Every structure is written in C-alpha cells, then in structure tokens.
Short mmCIF file of C-alpha atoms and ligand atoms in Angstrom, two decimals:
data_model
loop_
_atom_site.label_atom_id
_atom_site.label_comp_id
_atom_site.label_asym_id
_atom_site.label_seq_id
_atom_site.Cartn_x
_atom_site.Cartn_y
_atom_site.Cartn_z
CA MET A 1 0.00 0.00 0.00
CA THR A 2 1.28 3.52 -0.69
CA THR A 3 0.70 7.09 0.34
CA ALA A 4 1.60 9.11 -2.76
CA THR A 5 4.87 7.38 -3.75
CA ILE A 6 5.77 6.39 -0.21
CA PRO A 7 5.20 2.87 1.09
CA THR A 8 3.46 2.56 4.43
CA VAL A 9 3.92 0.38 7.49
CA HIS A 10 0.84 -1.08 9.14
CA LEU A 11 0.32 -0.11 12.79
CA ASN A 12 -1.47 -2.23 15.39
CA SER A 13 -4.22 0.42 15.57
CA SER A 14 -4.99 -0.36 11.89
CA VAL A 15 -3.49 2.91 10.72
CA GLU A 16 -0.90 3.16 7.92
CA LEU A 17 2.32 4.96 8.88
CA PRO A 18 4.36 6.39 5.97
CA ALA A 19 7.76 4.70 5.90
CA LEU A 20 9.47 8.07 5.36
CA GLY A 21 8.71 11.45 6.90
CA LEU A 22 10.21 14.81 7.80
CA GLY A 23 11.66 15.37 11.27
CA VAL A 24 11.79 18.88 12.70
CA PHE A 25 13.92 18.59 15.87
CA GLN A 26 16.20 21.67 15.93
CA SER A 27 14.42 23.16 12.92
CA PRO A 28 14.18 26.83 13.89
CA PRO A 29 10.50 27.89 14.02
CA GLU A 30 11.10 30.53 11.32
CA GLU A 31 12.40 27.82 8.96
CA THR A 32 9.91 25.12 9.89
CA VAL A 33 6.89 26.39 7.92
CA GLY A 34 8.96 26.42 4.72
CA ALA A 35 10.52 23.02 5.42
CA VAL A 36 7.11 21.45 5.98
CA GLU A 37 5.72 23.06 2.82
CA ALA A 38 8.73 21.89 0.80
CA ALA A 39 8.34 18.37 2.18
CA ILE A 40 4.65 18.15 1.33
CA GLY A 41 5.34 19.60 -2.12
CA ASN A 42 7.79 16.74 -2.69
CA GLY A 43 5.36 14.05 -1.59
CA TYR A 44 6.03 13.69 2.15
CA ARG A 45 2.91 13.00 4.18
CA LEU A 46 4.45 12.31 7.62
CA ILE A 47 5.75 15.14 9.81
CA ASP A 48 7.38 14.33 13.16
CA THR A 49 7.37 17.06 15.81
CA ALA A 50 7.17 17.22 19.62
CA ALA A 51 5.96 19.56 22.33
CA ALA A 52 9.61 20.02 23.33
CA TYR A 53 10.72 21.11 19.84
CA GLY A 54 8.98 24.48 20.12
CA ASN A 55 7.71 24.35 16.52
CA GLU A 56 4.32 22.57 16.64
CA ARG A 57 2.63 25.85 15.63
CA GLU A 58 4.83 26.13 12.56
CA VAL A 59 4.23 22.48 11.63
CA GLY A 60 0.48 23.12 11.69
CA GLU A 61 0.94 26.32 9.72
CA GLY A 62 3.13 24.62 7.11
CA ILE A 63 0.55 21.88 6.60
CA ARG A 64 -2.27 24.40 6.22
CA ARG A 65 -0.26 26.59 3.83
CA SER A 66 0.67 23.59 1.68
CA GLY A 67 -2.99 23.11 0.83
CA ALA A 68 -2.73 19.37 1.63
CA ASP A 69 -5.83 17.68 2.91
CA ARG A 70 -5.48 17.13 6.67
CA GLY A 71 -6.83 13.61 6.10
CA GLU A 72 -3.90 12.78 3.80
CA MET A 73 -1.33 13.89 6.34
CA PHE A 74 0.20 11.89 9.19
CA VAL A 75 1.15 14.14 12.11
CA THR A 76 3.16 12.81 15.04
CA THR A 77 3.81 14.75 18.22
CA LYS A 78 5.27 13.81 21.60
CA LEU A 79 4.50 14.52 25.22
CA TRP A 80 7.42 15.94 27.16
CA ILE A 81 8.33 14.57 30.62
CA SER A 82 7.25 17.79 32.39
CA ASP A 83 3.69 16.69 31.47
CA TYR A 84 3.89 13.14 32.81
CA GLY A 85 1.18 11.98 35.25
CA HIS A 86 -2.49 11.54 34.25
CA GLU A 87 -3.94 15.06 34.49
CA PRO A 88 -0.75 16.80 33.30
CA ALA A 89 -0.67 14.46 30.28
CA LEU A 90 -4.26 15.28 29.37
CA ARG A 91 -3.40 18.99 29.58
CA GLY A 92 -0.20 18.40 27.64
CA PHE A 93 -2.14 16.65 24.88
CA GLU A 94 -4.56 19.59 24.64
CA GLY A 95 -1.56 21.91 24.43
CA CYS A 96 -0.17 19.94 21.48
CA LEU A 97 -3.48 20.08 19.61
CA ARG A 98 -3.89 23.78 20.32
CA ARG A 99 -0.39 24.63 19.09
CA LEU A 100 -0.76 22.45 15.98
CA GLY A 101 -4.22 23.89 15.32
CA PHE A 102 -5.74 20.46 14.68
CA ASP A 103 -8.48 18.54 16.46
CA TYR A 104 -6.61 15.23 16.31
CA VAL A 105 -3.13 13.85 15.73
CA ASP A 106 -2.21 10.64 13.95
CA LEU A 107 0.39 9.40 16.43
CA PHE A 108 0.94 10.55 19.99
CA LEU A 109 4.17 9.39 21.66
CA LEU A 110 5.62 9.58 25.15
CA HIS A 111 8.94 11.30 24.35
CA HIS A 112 10.98 9.30 26.87
CA PRO A 113 10.60 6.73 29.60
CA MET A 114 11.16 8.35 32.99
CA PRO A 115 12.63 5.42 34.94
CA SER A 116 12.99 7.46 38.15
CA ASP A 117 9.19 7.96 38.16
CA PHE A 118 7.80 5.15 36.09
CA ASP A 119 4.39 5.53 37.77
CA ALA A 120 4.11 9.00 36.19
CA THR A 121 5.19 7.46 32.86
CA ILE A 122 2.44 4.82 33.16
CA ALA A 123 -0.14 7.44 34.14
CA ALA A 124 0.80 9.55 31.10
CA TYR A 125 0.47 6.51 28.84
CA LYS A 126 -2.98 5.76 30.31
CA ALA A 127 -3.97 9.33 29.43
CA ALA A 128 -2.78 8.61 25.87
CA GLU A 129 -4.91 5.44 25.87
CA GLN A 130 -7.88 7.62 26.81
CA MET A 131 -7.14 9.99 23.91
CA LEU A 132 -6.97 6.98 21.58
CA ALA A 133 -10.32 5.66 22.83
CA GLU A 134 -11.85 9.11 22.26
CA GLY A 135 -10.53 9.22 18.68
CA ARG A 136 -8.36 12.27 19.32
CA THR A 137 -5.26 10.40 18.22
CA ARG A 138 -5.29 7.58 15.67
CA ALA A 139 -2.41 5.69 17.29
CA ILE A 140 -0.27 5.90 20.42
CA GLY A 141 3.26 4.85 21.17
CA VAL A 142 6.51 5.62 22.91
CA SER A 143 10.01 6.81 22.16
CA ASN A 144 13.39 5.84 23.57
CA PHE A 145 11.96 2.86 25.47
CA SER A 146 14.22 -0.15 26.08
CA LYS A 147 12.94 -3.73 26.05
CA GLN A 148 12.67 -3.58 29.86
CA HIS A 149 10.73 -0.30 29.75
CA LEU A 150 8.35 -1.80 27.19
CA GLU A 151 7.85 -4.90 29.33
CA ARG A 152 7.08 -2.78 32.38
CA LEU A 153 4.71 -0.56 30.41
CA THR A 154 2.77 -3.35 28.71
CA SER A 155 2.35 -5.28 31.96
CA GLN A 156 0.44 -2.31 33.44
CA THR A 157 -1.49 -0.91 30.47
CA ASP A 158 -3.98 -2.14 27.86
CA VAL A 159 -2.78 -0.89 24.46
CA VAL A 160 0.51 -2.18 23.07
CA PRO A 161 2.44 0.84 21.73
CA ALA A 162 2.04 1.04 17.95
CA VAL A 163 5.52 2.55 17.58
CA ASN A 164 8.75 2.87 19.52
CA GLN A 165 10.77 5.72 18.01
CA VAL A 166 14.45 5.19 18.85
CA GLU A 167 17.92 6.25 17.77
CA LEU A 168 18.78 4.07 14.77
CA HIS A 169 21.36 4.51 12.00
CA PRO A 170 24.12 2.33 10.52
CA PHE A 171 26.39 3.04 13.50
CA PHE A 172 23.68 2.12 16.05
CA THR A 173 21.31 -0.51 14.70
CA GLN A 174 19.62 -1.86 17.86
CA PRO A 175 19.15 -5.47 16.62
CA GLY A 176 17.88 -6.84 19.96
CA LEU A 177 15.28 -4.13 20.42
CA ARG A 178 14.10 -4.50 16.82
CA ASP A 179 13.59 -8.23 17.30
CA PHE A 180 11.58 -7.51 20.44
CA HIS A 181 9.45 -4.98 18.53
CA ALA A 182 8.84 -7.47 15.72
CA ALA A 183 7.74 -10.15 18.20
CA HIS A 184 5.21 -7.77 19.76
CA GLY A 185 3.82 -6.00 16.69
CA ILE A 186 5.54 -2.71 17.56
CA VAL A 187 6.83 -0.70 14.60
CA THR A 188 10.40 0.57 14.87
CA GLN A 189 10.78 4.20 13.85
CA ALA A 190 14.30 5.54 13.42
CA TRP A 191 15.26 8.92 14.83
CA SER A 192 18.55 10.38 13.62
CA PRO A 193 18.21 8.00 10.64
CA LEU A 194 21.21 9.68 8.97
CA GLY A 195 23.23 9.55 12.18
CA GLY A 196 22.61 13.25 12.75
CA VAL A 197 22.92 12.86 16.52
CA ASN A 198 26.63 12.14 16.08
CA ARG A 199 27.02 15.57 14.48
CA TYR A 200 25.11 17.73 17.00
CA ARG A 201 28.45 18.86 18.46
CA PRO A 202 30.75 18.92 15.43
CA THR A 203 33.52 20.78 17.28
CA ASP A 204 34.19 17.78 19.49
CA ALA A 205 36.25 15.51 17.24
CA ASN A 206 35.57 12.48 19.42
CA ASP A 207 31.84 12.84 18.89
CA VAL A 208 31.95 12.97 15.11
CA LYS A 209 31.00 9.60 13.70
CA ASN A 210 29.22 10.27 10.47
CA PRO A 211 27.81 7.19 8.71
CA LEU A 212 27.34 9.29 5.55
CA GLY A 213 31.13 9.39 5.20
CA HIS A 214 31.75 5.67 5.71
CA PRO A 215 33.49 4.10 2.67
CA ARG A 216 30.90 1.30 2.42
CA VAL A 217 28.09 3.88 2.19
CA VAL A 218 30.03 6.07 -0.23
CA GLU A 219 30.80 3.04 -2.43
CA LEU A 220 27.13 2.06 -2.65
CA ALA A 221 26.25 5.67 -3.45
CA SER A 222 28.63 5.57 -6.37
CA LYS A 223 27.32 2.15 -7.53
CA TYR A 224 23.68 3.33 -7.61
CA GLY A 225 24.27 6.96 -8.65
CA LYS A 226 22.71 8.07 -5.36
CA THR A 227 23.93 10.16 -2.43
CA PRO A 228 25.16 8.63 0.85
CA ALA A 229 22.00 9.93 2.57
CA GLN A 230 19.82 8.17 -0.02
CA ILE A 231 21.71 4.90 0.52
CA VAL A 232 21.23 5.07 4.29
CA LEU A 233 17.54 5.98 3.96
CA ARG A 234 17.00 3.13 1.48
CA TRP A 235 18.66 0.79 4.02
CA HIS A 236 15.98 1.86 6.55
CA ILE A 237 13.23 1.11 4.04
CA GLU A 238 14.67 -2.33 3.20
CA SER A 239 14.90 -3.00 6.96
CA GLY A 240 11.21 -2.23 7.51
CA THR A 241 11.85 0.77 9.75
CA SER A 242 10.11 4.09 9.32
CA ALA A 243 12.64 6.94 9.05
CA ILE A 244 12.19 10.66 9.72
CA PRO A 245 15.26 12.52 8.42
CA LYS A 246 15.45 16.19 9.39
CA SER A 247 16.43 18.94 7.02
CA VAL A 248 15.50 22.58 6.61
CA ARG A 249 17.08 22.68 3.13
CA PRO A 250 14.62 22.17 0.24
CA ASP A 251 17.31 20.46 -1.89
CA ARG A 252 18.01 17.88 0.83
CA ILE A 253 14.32 17.45 1.67
CA LYS A 254 13.82 16.52 -2.00
CA GLU A 255 16.95 14.33 -2.08
CA ASN A 256 15.85 12.39 1.00
CA ILE A 257 12.59 11.22 -0.58
CA GLN A 258 14.11 10.16 -3.90
CA ILE A 259 14.79 6.65 -2.65
CA PHE A 260 11.92 4.68 -4.13
CA ASP A 261 13.44 4.04 -7.56
CA PHE A 262 16.20 1.60 -6.53
CA GLU A 263 16.81 -1.28 -4.13
CA LEU A 264 19.76 -2.58 -2.13
CA THR A 265 20.49 -6.30 -2.26
CA PRO A 266 20.15 -8.37 0.95
CA ASP A 267 23.97 -8.59 1.06
CA GLU A 268 24.27 -4.81 0.85
CA VAL A 269 21.70 -4.39 3.63
CA ALA A 270 23.69 -6.86 5.75
CA ALA A 271 26.93 -4.99 4.99
CA LEU A 272 25.38 -1.80 6.36
CA ASP A 273 23.94 -3.68 9.38
CA ALA A 274 27.52 -4.74 10.10
CA LEU A 275 28.59 -1.10 10.63
CA ASP A 276 26.87 -1.19 14.05
CA THR A 277 29.17 0.01 16.83
CA GLY A 278 26.68 -0.62 19.63
CA VAL A 279 27.39 2.94 20.81
CA ARG A 280 24.50 5.38 20.93
CA GLY A 281 24.98 9.09 20.19
CA GLY A 282 21.97 10.21 22.24
CA PRO A 283 21.28 10.03 25.97
CA ASP A 284 20.93 6.74 27.82
CA PRO A 285 17.14 6.30 28.24
CA GLU A 286 17.78 4.95 31.73
CA LEU A 287 19.03 8.38 32.80
CA ILE A 288 16.17 10.61 31.66
CA ASP A 289 14.64 12.52 34.54
CA ARG A 290 13.39 16.01 35.38
CA GLN A 291 16.61 16.92 37.20
CA ARG A 292 18.81 16.33 34.17
CA TYR A 293 16.20 17.70 31.73
CA PRO A 294 14.42 20.48 33.66
CA PHE A 295 12.87 22.01 30.51
CA LYS A 296 9.11 22.55 30.96
CA VAL A 297 6.52 22.79 28.20
CA GLU A 298 4.10 25.69 28.69
CA ASN A 299 0.60 24.56 27.93
P1 LIG B 301 19.16 13.11 11.09
O1 LIG B 301 19.84 11.82 11.06
O2 LIG B 301 17.86 13.28 10.42
O3 LIG B 301 20.19 14.19 10.54
C1 LIG B 301 19.85 15.53 10.41
C2 LIG B 301 21.12 16.28 10.03
O4 LIG B 301 21.59 15.86 8.76
C3 LIG B 301 20.89 17.75 9.94
O5 LIG B 301 22.09 18.38 10.36
C4 LIG B 301 20.68 18.01 8.45
O6 LIG B 301 21.10 19.30 8.15
C5 LIG B 301 21.53 16.93 7.82
N1 LIG B 301 20.99 16.38 6.58
C6 LIG B 301 19.71 16.14 6.24
N2 LIG B 301 19.62 15.60 5.02
C7 LIG B 301 20.88 15.46 4.56
C8 LIG B 301 21.43 14.98 3.35
N3 LIG B 301 20.65 14.52 2.38
N4 LIG B 301 22.78 14.99 3.22
C9 LIG B 301 23.59 15.46 4.20
N5 LIG B 301 23.11 15.93 5.37
C10 LIG B 301 21.77 15.94 5.55
O7 LIG B 301 19.10 13.52 12.63
P2 LIG B 301 18.06 14.15 13.65
O8 LIG B 301 18.66 13.96 14.97
O9 LIG B 301 17.64 15.49 13.24
O10 LIG B 301 16.78 13.17 13.61
C11 LIG B 301 15.73 13.29 12.68
C12 LIG B 301 14.41 13.46 13.40
O11 LIG B 301 14.20 12.44 14.38
C13 LIG B 301 14.30 14.75 14.22
O12 LIG B 301 14.11 15.89 13.43
C14 LIG B 301 13.14 14.42 15.11
O13 LIG B 301 11.93 14.55 14.41
C15 LIG B 301 13.44 12.97 15.46
N6 LIG B 301 14.20 12.84 16.71
C16 LIG B 301 13.56 12.26 17.79
C17 LIG B 301 14.21 12.09 18.99
C18 LIG B 301 13.49 11.45 20.11
O14 LIG B 301 13.99 11.47 21.24
N7 LIG B 301 12.33 10.87 19.88
C19 LIG B 301 15.58 12.55 19.19
C20 LIG B 301 16.18 13.14 18.00
C21 LIG B 301 15.51 13.24 16.82
P3 LIG B 301 20.16 20.43 7.39
O15 LIG B 301 18.92 20.63 8.16
O16 LIG B 301 21.05 21.62 7.40
O17 LIG B 301 19.94 19.87 6.01
#
C-alpha cells in the first residue's frame, strides 16, 4: 500500500504509517513552515514534531499553507516529561493540539521513559490510551523505550504501543530491540536516521562519527548513482523501519525522498547492518529525569 509514492507500514491500531517522513527537531521555528511546505510539495505526508521542539505551531501552519488535505497527512507529536502523570498528560495533549491547530493527531508518543518515576510514565500513557479511545489520536506509542521499559509498560497498560521511536542509523542498529518490537507487533521508527545525533556537536572531534562518510556507504552511493544519505535511507526502508530525516534545506528534503526508484540487495543491507558500533549518540534512556532535563513545556 502507498501514500503518494511512499510505502506505508501497518500499525497495530490499523493505521498506515508512511515509511518516510520529515523530522523537525532543531528546525528553527522561522524555517519550519517552509521546510514542511517543501516536504509536502515533494510528496512527504508524515511530519514528526514534539511539544519540546517548540515548533508545533509552525508544523500546523506549514501543513495548512501547503494546501494538503489534513486527512492525507500523518502528524506525530510527543508529550514531554514535564507533562507526565495523568492530568498533566491530558493537559499536555490539549496543548499539542492547540499549538498544531488540529483537532486530532495521527500518532501521539511519550517522548521518553522516565525510569525514576515510572508511575508517572504509566499514568501519562494511560492518558494517551484515553485519547486513543476518544478518537483524538489515531495511534499511540513511545520513544526511547528499552525492552525492559516496554515490558514494564505493557504489563500495566492495555494498548501495546504502535511505535517505539528510537535512535537508529548504521552506527547504532539496535538489533535486539528491533527483534523484540517485531515479536510484539511494535513498529520501529528511526530517529537520527542519517546519524545526525553524532554531528550535534561537530567541534568535538571524538563525537563525530558520520555514517554518511563511511566508505561502504560512499561506495554504494557511487554504484547506484545516489547520495550517501539516499543509501542510508534506502537501508531503513529495506529494513522495515520508518525513518524521519530532518532537514531545513529544500534540496536535501527533496533528495531524502528520492529513494523509491532503486533497491539494495540483501547482502548490501547486511553490509550496512555490520557497521553497528553498539554505541549510541543520544542520551541513555535509563538516565532521563526532570533533574537532568528540567525544561518545561508551557501549555
Ligand atoms: P538526522 O539523522 O535526520 O540528521 C539531520 C542532520 O543531517 C541535519 O544536520 C541536516 O542538516 C543533515 N541532513 C539532512 N539531510 C541530509 C542529506 N541529504 N545529506 C547530508 N546531510 C543531511 O538527525 P536528527 O537527529 O535530526 O533526527 C531526525 C528526526 O528524528 C528529528 O528531526 C526528530 O523529528 C526525530 N528525533 C527524535 C528524537 C526522540 O527522542 N524521539 C531525538 C532526536 C531526533 P540540514 O537541516 O542543514 O539539512
């Protein structure tokens, strides 16, 4: 099944998730409207934002300005940890809808597990279940959950998360977690699909591990007449993960979706799987709490 030219992945809530979308983390608000419009103009239908990104308003505005039918779009947003707990989560959800300017979202995620207060995490998820039952979101899920976090969550709640959005790129491939997802009908969605997280602090030479520069990726790019980013994004598609590359540059937004006219062989997919270092670029999900991340979303 396809949305425009983009294949979709079936979610456990019987909703189709586009396999490729636009991420907007660190997209400055003043550049977000244009990025969203450019994406939709090039065939994207999935936009991934979050309460904590500070650009939900501009995502909504970009979608409206593009002239796309709301019903054709797939909008994901995420609840920040300052809104965990049942009542705060309900308020947080309303805040997301108000900022986006929509009366529903397609996917509502808990942005992180909060292991130091997992009861508040569970309560927030139960609020999301309520929003699902009321039809105000078409699917619910989580982000940055480990296998253990998922086991704890599912033992205390009713709806299996449709999606777990996690760091995933050729240098951090999470094979164990992906197997767990597959066994439980949870779709894996890749954040930092191009390995962007390893370039957030480019001045620190030790932090720079760019999969787009790896010789195996560059070689495949030359073989297929594609760019390294297109090779890596195609690898996500072949692997069955949904990927949400971020760019604010119209040329790259266009480049990142031009991946549906070629295929990698199973051996090539395996060769990219083998680049895994087992080292994440982002924070350890076990360590997310309100002390380390005191940012609060204003609803
Ligand atoms: P990505 O892997 O998407 O990389 C983004 C970086 O790569 C940006 O610097 C961008 O720059 C650059 N880039 C984009 N396209 C290309 C290209 N074709 N060639 C070369 N460089 C390119 O990393 P992100 O961390 O931004 O992750 C993507 C999305 O995932 C986020 O926007 C967000 O939606 C989500 N996310 C979720 C998290 C979570 O905790 N749930 C955490 C982090 C991200 P430029 O914009 O200048 O083109």
